Coordinates of C-alpha atoms and ligand atoms in Angstrom, one line a residue:
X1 CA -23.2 48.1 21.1
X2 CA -21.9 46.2 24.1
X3 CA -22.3 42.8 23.8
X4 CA -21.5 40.5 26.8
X5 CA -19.5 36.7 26.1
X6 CA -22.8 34.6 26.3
X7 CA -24.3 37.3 23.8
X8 CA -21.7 36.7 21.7
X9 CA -21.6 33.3 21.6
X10 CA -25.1 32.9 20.7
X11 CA -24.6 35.6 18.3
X12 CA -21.9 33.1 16.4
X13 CA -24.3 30.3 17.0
X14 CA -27.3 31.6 15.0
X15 CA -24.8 33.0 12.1
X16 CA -23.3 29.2 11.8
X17 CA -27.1 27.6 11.2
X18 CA -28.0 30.6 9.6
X19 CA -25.1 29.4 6.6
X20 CA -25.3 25.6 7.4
X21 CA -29.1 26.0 6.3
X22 CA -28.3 27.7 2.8
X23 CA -25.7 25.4 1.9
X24 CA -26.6 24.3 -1.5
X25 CA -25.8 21.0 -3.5
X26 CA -24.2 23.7 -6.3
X27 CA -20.3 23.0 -7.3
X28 CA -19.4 25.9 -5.5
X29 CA -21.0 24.9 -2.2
X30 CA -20.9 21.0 -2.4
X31 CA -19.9 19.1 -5.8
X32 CA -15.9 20.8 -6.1
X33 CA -15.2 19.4 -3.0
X34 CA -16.0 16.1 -3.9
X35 CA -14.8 16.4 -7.2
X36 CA -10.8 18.0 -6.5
X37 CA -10.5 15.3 -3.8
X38 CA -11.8 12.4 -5.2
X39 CA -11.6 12.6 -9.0
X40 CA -8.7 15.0 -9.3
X41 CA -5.6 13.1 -8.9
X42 CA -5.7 11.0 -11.9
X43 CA -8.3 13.5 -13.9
X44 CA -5.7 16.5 -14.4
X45 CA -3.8 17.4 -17.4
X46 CA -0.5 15.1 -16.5
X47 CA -2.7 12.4 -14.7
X48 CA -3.8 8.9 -16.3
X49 CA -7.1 9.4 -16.9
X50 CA -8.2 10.7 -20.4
X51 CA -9.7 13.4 -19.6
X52 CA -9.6 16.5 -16.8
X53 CA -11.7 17.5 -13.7
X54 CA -10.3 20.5 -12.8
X55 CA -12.8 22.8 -12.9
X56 CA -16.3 23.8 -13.1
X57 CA -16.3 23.8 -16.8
X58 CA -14.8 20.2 -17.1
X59 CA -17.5 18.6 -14.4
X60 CA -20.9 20.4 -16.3
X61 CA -19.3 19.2 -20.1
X62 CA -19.0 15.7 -18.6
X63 CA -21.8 15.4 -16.3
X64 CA -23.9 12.8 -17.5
X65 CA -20.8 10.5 -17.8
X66 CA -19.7 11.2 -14.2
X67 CA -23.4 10.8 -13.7
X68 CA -23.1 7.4 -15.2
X69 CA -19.9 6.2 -13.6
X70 CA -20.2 7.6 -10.2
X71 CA -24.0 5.7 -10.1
X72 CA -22.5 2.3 -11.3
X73 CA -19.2 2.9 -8.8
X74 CA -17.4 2.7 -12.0
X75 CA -15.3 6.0 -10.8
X76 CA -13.4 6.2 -8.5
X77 CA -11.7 3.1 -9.9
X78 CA -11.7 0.3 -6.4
X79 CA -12.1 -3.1 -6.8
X80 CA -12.2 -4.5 -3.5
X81 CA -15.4 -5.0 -1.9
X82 CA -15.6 -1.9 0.9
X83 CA -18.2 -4.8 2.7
X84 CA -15.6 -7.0 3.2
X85 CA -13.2 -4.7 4.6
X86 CA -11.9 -1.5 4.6
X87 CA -8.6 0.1 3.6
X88 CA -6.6 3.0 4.3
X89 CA -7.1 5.9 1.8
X90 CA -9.7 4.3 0.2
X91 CA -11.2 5.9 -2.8
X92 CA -15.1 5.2 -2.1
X93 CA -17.3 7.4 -2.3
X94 CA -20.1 7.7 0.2
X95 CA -23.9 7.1 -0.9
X96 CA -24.4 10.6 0.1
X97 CA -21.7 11.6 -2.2
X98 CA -23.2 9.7 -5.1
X99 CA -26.5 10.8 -4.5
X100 CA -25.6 14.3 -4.6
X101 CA -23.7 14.2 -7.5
X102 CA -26.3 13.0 -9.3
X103 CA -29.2 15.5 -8.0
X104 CA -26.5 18.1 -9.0
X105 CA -26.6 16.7 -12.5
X106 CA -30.1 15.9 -12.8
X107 CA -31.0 19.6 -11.8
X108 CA -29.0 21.2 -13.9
X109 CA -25.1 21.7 -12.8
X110 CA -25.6 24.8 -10.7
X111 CA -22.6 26.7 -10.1
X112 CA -23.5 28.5 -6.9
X113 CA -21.9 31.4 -5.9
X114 CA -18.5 30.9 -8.3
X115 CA -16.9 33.8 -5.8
X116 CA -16.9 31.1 -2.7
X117 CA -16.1 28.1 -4.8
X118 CA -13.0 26.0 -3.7
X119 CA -9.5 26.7 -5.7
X120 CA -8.6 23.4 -7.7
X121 CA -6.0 21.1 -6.3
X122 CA -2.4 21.6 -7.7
X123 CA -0.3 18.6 -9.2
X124 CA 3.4 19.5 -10.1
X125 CA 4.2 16.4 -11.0
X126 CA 7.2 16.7 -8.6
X127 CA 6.7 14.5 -6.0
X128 CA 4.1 14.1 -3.6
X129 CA 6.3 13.4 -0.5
X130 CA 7.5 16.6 0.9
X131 CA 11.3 17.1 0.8
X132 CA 12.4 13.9 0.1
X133 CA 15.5 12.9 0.7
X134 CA 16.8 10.7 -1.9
X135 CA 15.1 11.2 -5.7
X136 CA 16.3 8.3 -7.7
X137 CA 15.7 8.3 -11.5
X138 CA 16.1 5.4 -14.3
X139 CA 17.5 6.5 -17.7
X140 CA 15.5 8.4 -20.4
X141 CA 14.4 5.5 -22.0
X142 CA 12.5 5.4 -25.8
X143 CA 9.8 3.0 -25.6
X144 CA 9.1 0.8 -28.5
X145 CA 7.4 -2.2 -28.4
X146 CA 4.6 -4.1 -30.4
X147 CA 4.2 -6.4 -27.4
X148 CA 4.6 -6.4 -23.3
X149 CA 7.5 -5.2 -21.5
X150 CA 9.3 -5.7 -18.8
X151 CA 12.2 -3.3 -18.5
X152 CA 14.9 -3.3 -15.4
X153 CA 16.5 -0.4 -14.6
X154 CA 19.4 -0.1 -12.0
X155 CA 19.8 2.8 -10.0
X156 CA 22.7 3.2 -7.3
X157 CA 21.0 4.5 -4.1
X158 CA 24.1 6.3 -2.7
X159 CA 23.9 5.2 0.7
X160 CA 27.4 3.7 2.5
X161 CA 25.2 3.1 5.5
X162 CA 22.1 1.0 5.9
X163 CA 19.0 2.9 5.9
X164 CA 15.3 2.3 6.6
X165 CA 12.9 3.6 4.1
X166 CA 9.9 5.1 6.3
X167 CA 8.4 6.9 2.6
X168 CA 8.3 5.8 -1.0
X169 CA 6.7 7.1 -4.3
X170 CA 7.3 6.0 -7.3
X171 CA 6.8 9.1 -10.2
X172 CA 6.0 7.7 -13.5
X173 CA 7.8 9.8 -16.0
X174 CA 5.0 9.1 -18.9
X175 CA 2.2 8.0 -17.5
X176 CA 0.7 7.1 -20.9
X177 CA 3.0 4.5 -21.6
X178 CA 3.9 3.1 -17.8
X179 CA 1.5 0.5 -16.9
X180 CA 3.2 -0.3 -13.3
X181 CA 6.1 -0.5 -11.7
X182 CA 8.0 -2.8 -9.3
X183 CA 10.7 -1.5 -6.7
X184 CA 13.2 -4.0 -5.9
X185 CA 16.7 -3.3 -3.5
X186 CA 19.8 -5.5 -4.7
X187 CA 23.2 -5.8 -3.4
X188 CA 24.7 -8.1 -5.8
X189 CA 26.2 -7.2 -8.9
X190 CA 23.7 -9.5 -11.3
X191 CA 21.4 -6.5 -12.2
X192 CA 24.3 -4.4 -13.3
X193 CA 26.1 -6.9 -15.3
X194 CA 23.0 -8.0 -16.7
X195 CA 22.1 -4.3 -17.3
X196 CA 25.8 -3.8 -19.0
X197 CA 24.6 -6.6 -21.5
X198 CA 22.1 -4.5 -22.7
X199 CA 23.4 -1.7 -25.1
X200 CA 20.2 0.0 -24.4
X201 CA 19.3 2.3 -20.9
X202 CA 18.5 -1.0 -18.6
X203 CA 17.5 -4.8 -19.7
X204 CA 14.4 -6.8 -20.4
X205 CA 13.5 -9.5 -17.3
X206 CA 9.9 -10.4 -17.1
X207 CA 10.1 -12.7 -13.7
X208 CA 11.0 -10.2 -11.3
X209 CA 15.3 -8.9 -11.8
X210 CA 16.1 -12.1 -13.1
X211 CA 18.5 -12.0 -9.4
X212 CA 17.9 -14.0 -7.1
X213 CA 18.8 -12.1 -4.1
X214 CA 16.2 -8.8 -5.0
X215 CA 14.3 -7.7 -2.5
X216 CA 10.9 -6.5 -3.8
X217 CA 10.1 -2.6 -1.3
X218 CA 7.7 -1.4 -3.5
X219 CA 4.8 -1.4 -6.1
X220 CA 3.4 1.1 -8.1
X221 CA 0.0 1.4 -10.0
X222 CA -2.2 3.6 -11.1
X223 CA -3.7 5.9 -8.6
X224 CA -1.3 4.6 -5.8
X225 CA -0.2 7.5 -3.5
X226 CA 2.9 7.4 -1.1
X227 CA 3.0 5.1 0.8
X228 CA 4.4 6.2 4.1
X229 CA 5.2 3.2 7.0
X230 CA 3.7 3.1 10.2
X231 CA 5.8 4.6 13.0
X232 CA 8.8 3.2 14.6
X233 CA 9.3 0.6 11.2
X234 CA 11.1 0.8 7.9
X235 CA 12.2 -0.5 5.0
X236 CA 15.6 -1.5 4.9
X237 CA 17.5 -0.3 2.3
X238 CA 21.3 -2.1 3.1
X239 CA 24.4 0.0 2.4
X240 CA 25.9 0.2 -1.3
X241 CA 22.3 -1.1 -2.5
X242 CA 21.1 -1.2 -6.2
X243 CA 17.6 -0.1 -6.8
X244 CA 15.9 -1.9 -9.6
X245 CA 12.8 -0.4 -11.2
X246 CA 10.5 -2.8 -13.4
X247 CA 8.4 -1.6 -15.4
X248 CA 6.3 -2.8 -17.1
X249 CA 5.1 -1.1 -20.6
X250 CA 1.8 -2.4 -22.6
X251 CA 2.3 -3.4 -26.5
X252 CA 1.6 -1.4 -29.0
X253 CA 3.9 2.2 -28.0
X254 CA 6.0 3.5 -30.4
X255 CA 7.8 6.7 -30.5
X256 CA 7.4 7.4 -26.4
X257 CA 10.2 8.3 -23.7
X258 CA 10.3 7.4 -20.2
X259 CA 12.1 8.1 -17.3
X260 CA 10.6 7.2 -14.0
X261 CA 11.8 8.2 -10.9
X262 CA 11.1 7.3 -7.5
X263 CA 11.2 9.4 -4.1
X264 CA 12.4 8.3 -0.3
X265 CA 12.5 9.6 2.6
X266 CA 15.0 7.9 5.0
X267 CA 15.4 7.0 8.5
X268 CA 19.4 6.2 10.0
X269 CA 18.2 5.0 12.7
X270 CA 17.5 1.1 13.4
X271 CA 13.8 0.4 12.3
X272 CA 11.9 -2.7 12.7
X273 CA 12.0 -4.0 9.1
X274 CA 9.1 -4.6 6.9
X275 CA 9.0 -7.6 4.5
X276 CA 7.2 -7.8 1.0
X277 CA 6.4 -11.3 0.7
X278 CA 3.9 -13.7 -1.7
X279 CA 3.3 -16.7 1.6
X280 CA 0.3 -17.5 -1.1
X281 CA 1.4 -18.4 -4.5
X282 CA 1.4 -20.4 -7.5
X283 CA 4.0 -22.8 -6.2
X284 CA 2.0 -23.8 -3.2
X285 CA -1.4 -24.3 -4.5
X286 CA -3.7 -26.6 -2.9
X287 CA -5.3 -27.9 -6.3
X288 CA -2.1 -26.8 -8.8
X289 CA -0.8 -26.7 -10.7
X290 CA -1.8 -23.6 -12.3
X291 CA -3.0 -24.9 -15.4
X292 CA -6.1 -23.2 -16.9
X293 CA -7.6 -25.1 -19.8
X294 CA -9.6 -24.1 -22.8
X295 CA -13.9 -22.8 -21.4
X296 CA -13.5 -23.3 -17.8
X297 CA -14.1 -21.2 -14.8
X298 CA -11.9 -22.7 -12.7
X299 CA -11.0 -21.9 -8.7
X300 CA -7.5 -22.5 -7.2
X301 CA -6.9 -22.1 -3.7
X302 CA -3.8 -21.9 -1.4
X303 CA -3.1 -22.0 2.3
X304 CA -0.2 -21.3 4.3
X305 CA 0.6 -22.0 8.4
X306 CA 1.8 -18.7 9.7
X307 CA 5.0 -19.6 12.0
X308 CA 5.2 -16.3 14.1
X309 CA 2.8 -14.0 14.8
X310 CA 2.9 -10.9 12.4
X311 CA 1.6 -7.5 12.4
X312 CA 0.2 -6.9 8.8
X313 CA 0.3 -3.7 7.0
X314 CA -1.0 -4.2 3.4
X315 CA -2.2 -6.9 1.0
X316 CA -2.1 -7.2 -2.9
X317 CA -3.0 -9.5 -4.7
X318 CA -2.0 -10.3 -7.9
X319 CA -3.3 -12.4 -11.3
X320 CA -3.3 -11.5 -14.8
X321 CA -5.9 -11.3 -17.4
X322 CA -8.1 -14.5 -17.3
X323 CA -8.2 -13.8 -13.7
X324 CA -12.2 -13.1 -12.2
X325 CA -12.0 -12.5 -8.4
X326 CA -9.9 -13.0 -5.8
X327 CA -10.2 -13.4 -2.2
X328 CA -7.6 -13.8 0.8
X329 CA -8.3 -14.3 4.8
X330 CA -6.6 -15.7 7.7
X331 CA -7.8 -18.3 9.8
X332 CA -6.9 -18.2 13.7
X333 CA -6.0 -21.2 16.6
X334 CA -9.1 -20.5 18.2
X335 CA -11.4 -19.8 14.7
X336 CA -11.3 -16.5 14.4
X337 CA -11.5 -15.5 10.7
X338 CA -9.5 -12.2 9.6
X339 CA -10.7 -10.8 6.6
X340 CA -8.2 -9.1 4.2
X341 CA -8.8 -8.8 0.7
X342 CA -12.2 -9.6 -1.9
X343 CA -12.1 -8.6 -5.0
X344 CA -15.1 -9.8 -6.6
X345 CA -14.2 -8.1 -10.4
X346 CA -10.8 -8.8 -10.8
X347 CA -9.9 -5.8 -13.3
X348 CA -6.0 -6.4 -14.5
X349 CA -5.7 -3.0 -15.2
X350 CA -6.7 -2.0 -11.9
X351 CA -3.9 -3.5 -9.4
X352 CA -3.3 -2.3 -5.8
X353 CA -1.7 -2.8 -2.8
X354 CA -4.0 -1.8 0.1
X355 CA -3.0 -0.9 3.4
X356 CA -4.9 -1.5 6.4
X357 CA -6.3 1.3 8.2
X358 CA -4.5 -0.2 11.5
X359 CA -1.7 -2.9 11.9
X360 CA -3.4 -5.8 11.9
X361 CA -2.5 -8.7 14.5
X362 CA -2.2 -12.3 12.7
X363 CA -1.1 -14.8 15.5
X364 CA 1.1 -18.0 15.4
X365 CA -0.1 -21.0 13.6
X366 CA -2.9 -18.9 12.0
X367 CA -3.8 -20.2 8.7
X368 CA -3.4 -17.6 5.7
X369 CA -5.9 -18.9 3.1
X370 CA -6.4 -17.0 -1.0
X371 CA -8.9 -18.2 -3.4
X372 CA -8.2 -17.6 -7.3
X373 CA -10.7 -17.9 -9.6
X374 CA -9.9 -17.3 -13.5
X375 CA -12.4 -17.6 -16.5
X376 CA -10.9 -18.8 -20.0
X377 CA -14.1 -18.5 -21.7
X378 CA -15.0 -16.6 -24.7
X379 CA -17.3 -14.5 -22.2
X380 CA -14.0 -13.1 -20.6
X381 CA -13.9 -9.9 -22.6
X382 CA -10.0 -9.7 -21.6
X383 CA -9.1 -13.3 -22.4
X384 CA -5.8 -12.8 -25.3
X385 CA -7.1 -16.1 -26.6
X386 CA -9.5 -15.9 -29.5
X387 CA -10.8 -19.3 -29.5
X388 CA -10.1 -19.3 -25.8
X389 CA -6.4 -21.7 -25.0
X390 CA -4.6 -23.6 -22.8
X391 CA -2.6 -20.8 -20.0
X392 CA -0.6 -21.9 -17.5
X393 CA 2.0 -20.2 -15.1
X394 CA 3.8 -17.6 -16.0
X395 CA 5.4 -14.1 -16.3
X396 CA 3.9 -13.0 -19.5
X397 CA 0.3 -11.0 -19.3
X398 CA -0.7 -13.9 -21.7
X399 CA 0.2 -16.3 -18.8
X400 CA -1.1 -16.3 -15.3
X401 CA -0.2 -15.9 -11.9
X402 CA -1.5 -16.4 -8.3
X403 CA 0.5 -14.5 -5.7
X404 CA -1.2 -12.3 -2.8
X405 CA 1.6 -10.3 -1.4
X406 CA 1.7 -9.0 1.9
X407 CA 3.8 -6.2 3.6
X408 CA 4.1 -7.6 7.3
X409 CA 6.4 -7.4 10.5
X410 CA 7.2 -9.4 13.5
X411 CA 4.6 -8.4 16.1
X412 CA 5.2 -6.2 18.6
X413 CA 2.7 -6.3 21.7
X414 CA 0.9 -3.0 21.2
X415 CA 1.0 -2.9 17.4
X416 CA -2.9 -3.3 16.9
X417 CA -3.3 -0.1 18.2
X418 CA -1.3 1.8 15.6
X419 CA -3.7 3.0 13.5
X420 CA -3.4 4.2 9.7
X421 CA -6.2 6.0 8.9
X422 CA -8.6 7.4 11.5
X423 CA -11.0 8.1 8.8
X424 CA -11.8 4.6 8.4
X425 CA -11.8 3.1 11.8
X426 CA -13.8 3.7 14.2
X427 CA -13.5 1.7 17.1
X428 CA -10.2 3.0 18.0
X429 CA -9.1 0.8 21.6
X430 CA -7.5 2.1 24.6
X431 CA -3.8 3.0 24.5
X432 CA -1.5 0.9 25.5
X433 CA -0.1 1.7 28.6
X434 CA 3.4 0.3 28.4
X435 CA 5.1 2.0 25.7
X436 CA 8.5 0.4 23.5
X437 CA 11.1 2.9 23.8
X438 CA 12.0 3.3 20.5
X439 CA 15.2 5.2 21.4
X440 CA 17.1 1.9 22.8
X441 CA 20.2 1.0 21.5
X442 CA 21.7 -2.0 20.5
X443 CA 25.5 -1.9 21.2
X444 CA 28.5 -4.3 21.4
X445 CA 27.6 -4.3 18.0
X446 CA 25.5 -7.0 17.4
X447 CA 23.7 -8.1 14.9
X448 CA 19.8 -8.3 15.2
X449 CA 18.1 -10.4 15.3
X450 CA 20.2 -11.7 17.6
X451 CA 21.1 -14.5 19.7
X452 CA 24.4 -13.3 21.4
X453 CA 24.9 -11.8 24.6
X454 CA 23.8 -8.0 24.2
X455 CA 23.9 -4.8 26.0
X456 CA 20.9 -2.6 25.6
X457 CA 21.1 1.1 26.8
X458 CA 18.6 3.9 26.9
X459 CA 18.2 7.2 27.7
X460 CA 14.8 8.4 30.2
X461 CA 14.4 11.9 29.4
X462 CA 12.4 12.3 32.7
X463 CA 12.3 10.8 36.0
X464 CA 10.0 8.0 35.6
X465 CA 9.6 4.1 36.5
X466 CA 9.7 2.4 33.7
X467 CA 9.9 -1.3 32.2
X468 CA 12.3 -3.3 29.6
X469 CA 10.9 -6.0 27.6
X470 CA 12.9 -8.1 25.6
X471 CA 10.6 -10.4 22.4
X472 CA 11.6 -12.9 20.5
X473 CA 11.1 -13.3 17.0
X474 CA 7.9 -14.8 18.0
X475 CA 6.4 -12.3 19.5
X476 CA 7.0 -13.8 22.7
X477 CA 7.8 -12.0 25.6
X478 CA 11.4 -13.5 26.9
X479 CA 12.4 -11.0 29.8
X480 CA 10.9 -8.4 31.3
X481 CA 12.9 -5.9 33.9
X482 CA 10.9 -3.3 35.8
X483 CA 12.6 0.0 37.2
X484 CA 12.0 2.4 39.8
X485 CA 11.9 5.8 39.5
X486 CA 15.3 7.3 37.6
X487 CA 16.1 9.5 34.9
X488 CA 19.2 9.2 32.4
X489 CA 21.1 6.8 30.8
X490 CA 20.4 3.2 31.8
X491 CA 22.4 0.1 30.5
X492 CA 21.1 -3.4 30.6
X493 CA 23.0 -6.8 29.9
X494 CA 20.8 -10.0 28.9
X495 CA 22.5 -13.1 27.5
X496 CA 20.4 -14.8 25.1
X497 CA 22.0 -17.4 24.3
X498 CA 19.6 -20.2 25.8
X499 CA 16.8 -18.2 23.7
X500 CA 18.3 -18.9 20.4
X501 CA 15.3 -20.0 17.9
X502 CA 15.5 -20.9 14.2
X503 CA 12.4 -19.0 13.5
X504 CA 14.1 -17.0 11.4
X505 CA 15.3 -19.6 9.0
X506 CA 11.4 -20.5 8.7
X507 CA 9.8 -17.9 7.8
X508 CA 12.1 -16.9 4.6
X509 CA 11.5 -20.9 3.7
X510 CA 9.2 -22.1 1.1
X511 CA 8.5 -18.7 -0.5
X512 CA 9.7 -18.1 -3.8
Ligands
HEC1 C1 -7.3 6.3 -9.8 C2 -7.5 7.1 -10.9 C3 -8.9 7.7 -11.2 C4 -9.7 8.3 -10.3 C5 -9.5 8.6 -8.8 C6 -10.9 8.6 -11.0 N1 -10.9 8.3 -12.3 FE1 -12.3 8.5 -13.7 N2 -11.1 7.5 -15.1 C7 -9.8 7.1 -14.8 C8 -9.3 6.4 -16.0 C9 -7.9 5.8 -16.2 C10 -10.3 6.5 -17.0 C11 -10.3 5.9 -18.4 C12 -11.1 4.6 -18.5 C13 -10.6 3.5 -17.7 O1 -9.4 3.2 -17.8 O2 -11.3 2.9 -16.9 C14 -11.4 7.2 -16.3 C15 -12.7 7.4 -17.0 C16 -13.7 8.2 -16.4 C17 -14.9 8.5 -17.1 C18 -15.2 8.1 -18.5 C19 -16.3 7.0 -18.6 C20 -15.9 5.7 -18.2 O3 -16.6 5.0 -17.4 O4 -14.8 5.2 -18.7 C21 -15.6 9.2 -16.2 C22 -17.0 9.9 -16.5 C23 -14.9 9.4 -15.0 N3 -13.7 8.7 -15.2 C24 -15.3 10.1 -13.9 C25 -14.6 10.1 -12.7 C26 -15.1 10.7 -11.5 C27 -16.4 11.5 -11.4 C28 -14.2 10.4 -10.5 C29 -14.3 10.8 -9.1 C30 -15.6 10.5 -8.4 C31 -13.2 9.7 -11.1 N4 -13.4 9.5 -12.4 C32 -12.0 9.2 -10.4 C33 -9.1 7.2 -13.7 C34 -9.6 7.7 -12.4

């Protein structure tokens, strides 16, 4: 039969409701799909969690459990409070999620149509970044160790350039025994001769590399994916570089081998560069020092004065074991409060650096606040101290620390737009209508930041009028040239001399 188009078209039309109306809440039609995308990545056979949920058969032998956990948003592990804010990636699972799960349990685990059920995710173990361009692995290390430890291993990265990390993954290599990991960059030779004392793969450090010129670009726990930076910024990885991985392993493994590995992917072109930094931190404490006696609940809080204006990517914050919620904000010149982090069960097993699901704008001479509250009672089922003790600062779990990190940049006009995750935000504003052209060039060389004399040149694909803004490290716009209509290469000559600003010696002041 002949149809005509409209024919057609309805014909499709009445098929679609026609399946949209038997859609069942069975694991083949419904529950997988929540299942392999929410559960799977740490409950498969190499992942951290104790047990699989990689098929039908696993979900229906554990479903009162994931009945249990899902109901008490237990599982997916997430401390932070998704009413406070919202990250990117966030492992949440919607009411309607939860709620189905547990009708799907409650009548019965029906499998559906198995024929039409969805194929279960695959995990190599290789790394999640797709062609990566630099794998770096530490040492096959044996792990023994009847209490906590904090192992440095030093990794050349190979580059005789600088270069601007735009992915990173870190890829436990036994996830049993690897509790987290920090990723620092080093150009000095401390971690290798400290490393060469050692007659064992790396050397034990518990504050950070034990040199003082590390740079921390990256943090690994449990359930962290990739971590990919937004577009047109980087982490800068400086020619000849060490990499230091520290790791830390929990008491109590004997007779386990490690060797972790991590995964970039590089950019060789100038990026503007991300910092990791702690602004709020045990040093700097409002009400410190950070001395927690015996059967208190006790708050500490800390405040810092923002000289530029930032664009912030991620928070994570960070205590140890008597710790019981934390919570970190920013406070702006004309009382506007940005909300970044709650986390109202502090779990020490559960750390994380969030990112935002869009770059988030914190002006100049906003006020960065974090409040700390730790509980050294015997009700504290993880305080070490049975009868509860004295803690006070420091790197052991035993000890404790206050430090909210933040991965931030100077701000760019524009950068508020650049979102993250579209999954989580919603209002998404208009685009900005002048764009940075990324593709400019520095030359003479000159270092930048800069305040030399500098030659900018860049290349307009197309015929187009266009306009050159020059920032400071404020934020603030310091020249602006407009052009007509041209195409090709285009060469500009400011002299910023007059604009020279120690805001740079500032902001990398007072932060340990
Ligand atoms: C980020 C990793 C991760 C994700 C994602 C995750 N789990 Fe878990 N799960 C664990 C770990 C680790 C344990 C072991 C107990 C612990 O350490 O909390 C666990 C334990 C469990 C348990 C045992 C009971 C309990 O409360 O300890 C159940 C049931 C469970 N998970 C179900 C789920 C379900 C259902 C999902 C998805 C909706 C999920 N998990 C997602 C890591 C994860």
């Amino acid at each position: 039969m002949y149809l005509r188009d409209y024919e057609k078209i309805h014909l499709f039309l009445l098929i679609f409701i026609a399946q949209h109306t038997t859609a069942q809440n069975t694991w083949s039609d419904r529950i997988a799909n929540i299942i392999y995308t929410k559960c799977s990545n740490c409950h498969n056979p190499n992942g951290i969690a104790p047990f699989s949920l990689m098929s039908y058969t696993d979900a229906s032998d554990n479903a009162t459990d994931i009945q249990d956990a899902v109901n008490n948003r237990i599982m997916p592990p997430w401390p932070p409070d998704p009413d406070y804010n919202h990250f990117a990636h966030e492992r949440v699972l919607s009411q309607q999620e939860i709620d189905d799960i547990s009708d799907w349990v409650n009548n019965g685990m029906d499998r559906g149509d198995s024929t039409t059920e969805p194929a279960p995710p695959v995990f190599n173990g290789i790394s999640e970044i797709p062609n990566p361009d630099a794998i770096l692995g530490a040492p096959v290390y044996n792990v023994n160790t009847t209490t906590d430890l904090y192992r440095c291993f030093v990794i050349p990265a190979g580059n005789s350039i600088d270069k601007y990390i735009t992915g990173i993954e870190a890829i436990p290599g036994n996830r049993a025994v690897v509790h987290h990991i920090l990723i620092y960059s080093d150009t000095s030779s401390v971690p290798a001769q400290l490393d060469a004392a050692d007659p064992d793969p790396g050397y034990t450090n518990f504050g950070g590399t034990g040199s003082q010129t590390s740079k921390l670009i990256g943090i690994w726990v449990p359930g962290q994916s990739a971590y990919y930076t937004p577009p047109g910024m980087g982490i800068k990885l400086p020619a000849n570089t060490n990499v230091i991985l520290q790791i830390h392993y929990p008491g109590g493994i004997s007779g386990q081998v490690d060797s972790t590995k991590i995964a970039l992917k590089y950019s060789t072109t100038t990026l503007r560069e991300i910092a990791i930094e702690s602004p709020l931190n045990h040093y700097q404490l409002d009400n410190g020092p950070l001395v927690i006696p015996p059967n208190q609940v006790k708050t500490f809080t800390a405040h810092y004065v923002l000289p530029i204006a930032v664009s912030t990517l991620a928070v994570g914050p960070h205590m140890h074991l008597l710790g019981k919620s934390i919570q970190s904000y920013a406070v702006t010149p004309t009382s506007d409060t940005i909300p970044f982090i709650d986390i109202p069960n502090w779990d020490f097993h559960w750390q994380g650096v969030y990112s935002f699901p869009r770059v988030i704008k914190v002006p100049t001479n906003s006020v960065l606040y974090s409040s700390a509250t730790y509980d050294s009672t015997a009700n504290n089922p993880e305080n070490p101290n049975d009868p509860p003790a004295w803690v006070t600062l420091g790197e052991s779990t035993t000890d404790e620390m206050m430090l909210v990190y933040f991965a931030y940049t100077y701000y760019f006009p524009g950068d508020e737009n650049i979102i993250i995750d579209s999954n989580v935000v919603t209002d998404i504003a208009q685009p900005v209508t002048s764009s940075i052209i990324t593709t400019a060039q520095l030359y003479d060389p000159v270092p930048n930041p800069t305040s030399e004399r500098v030659t900018i040149q860049y290349f307009l694909p197309h015929q187009q009028s266009f306009a050159l803004q020059v920032f400071d490290l404020t934020g603030k716009l310091i020249r602006e040239v407009k052009g007509e209509e041209q195409s090709g290469l285009i060469t500009s000559q400011f002299d910023l001399h007059e604009m020279r600003r120690s805001v740079h010696h500032q902001i990398n002041d007072g932060r340990n």
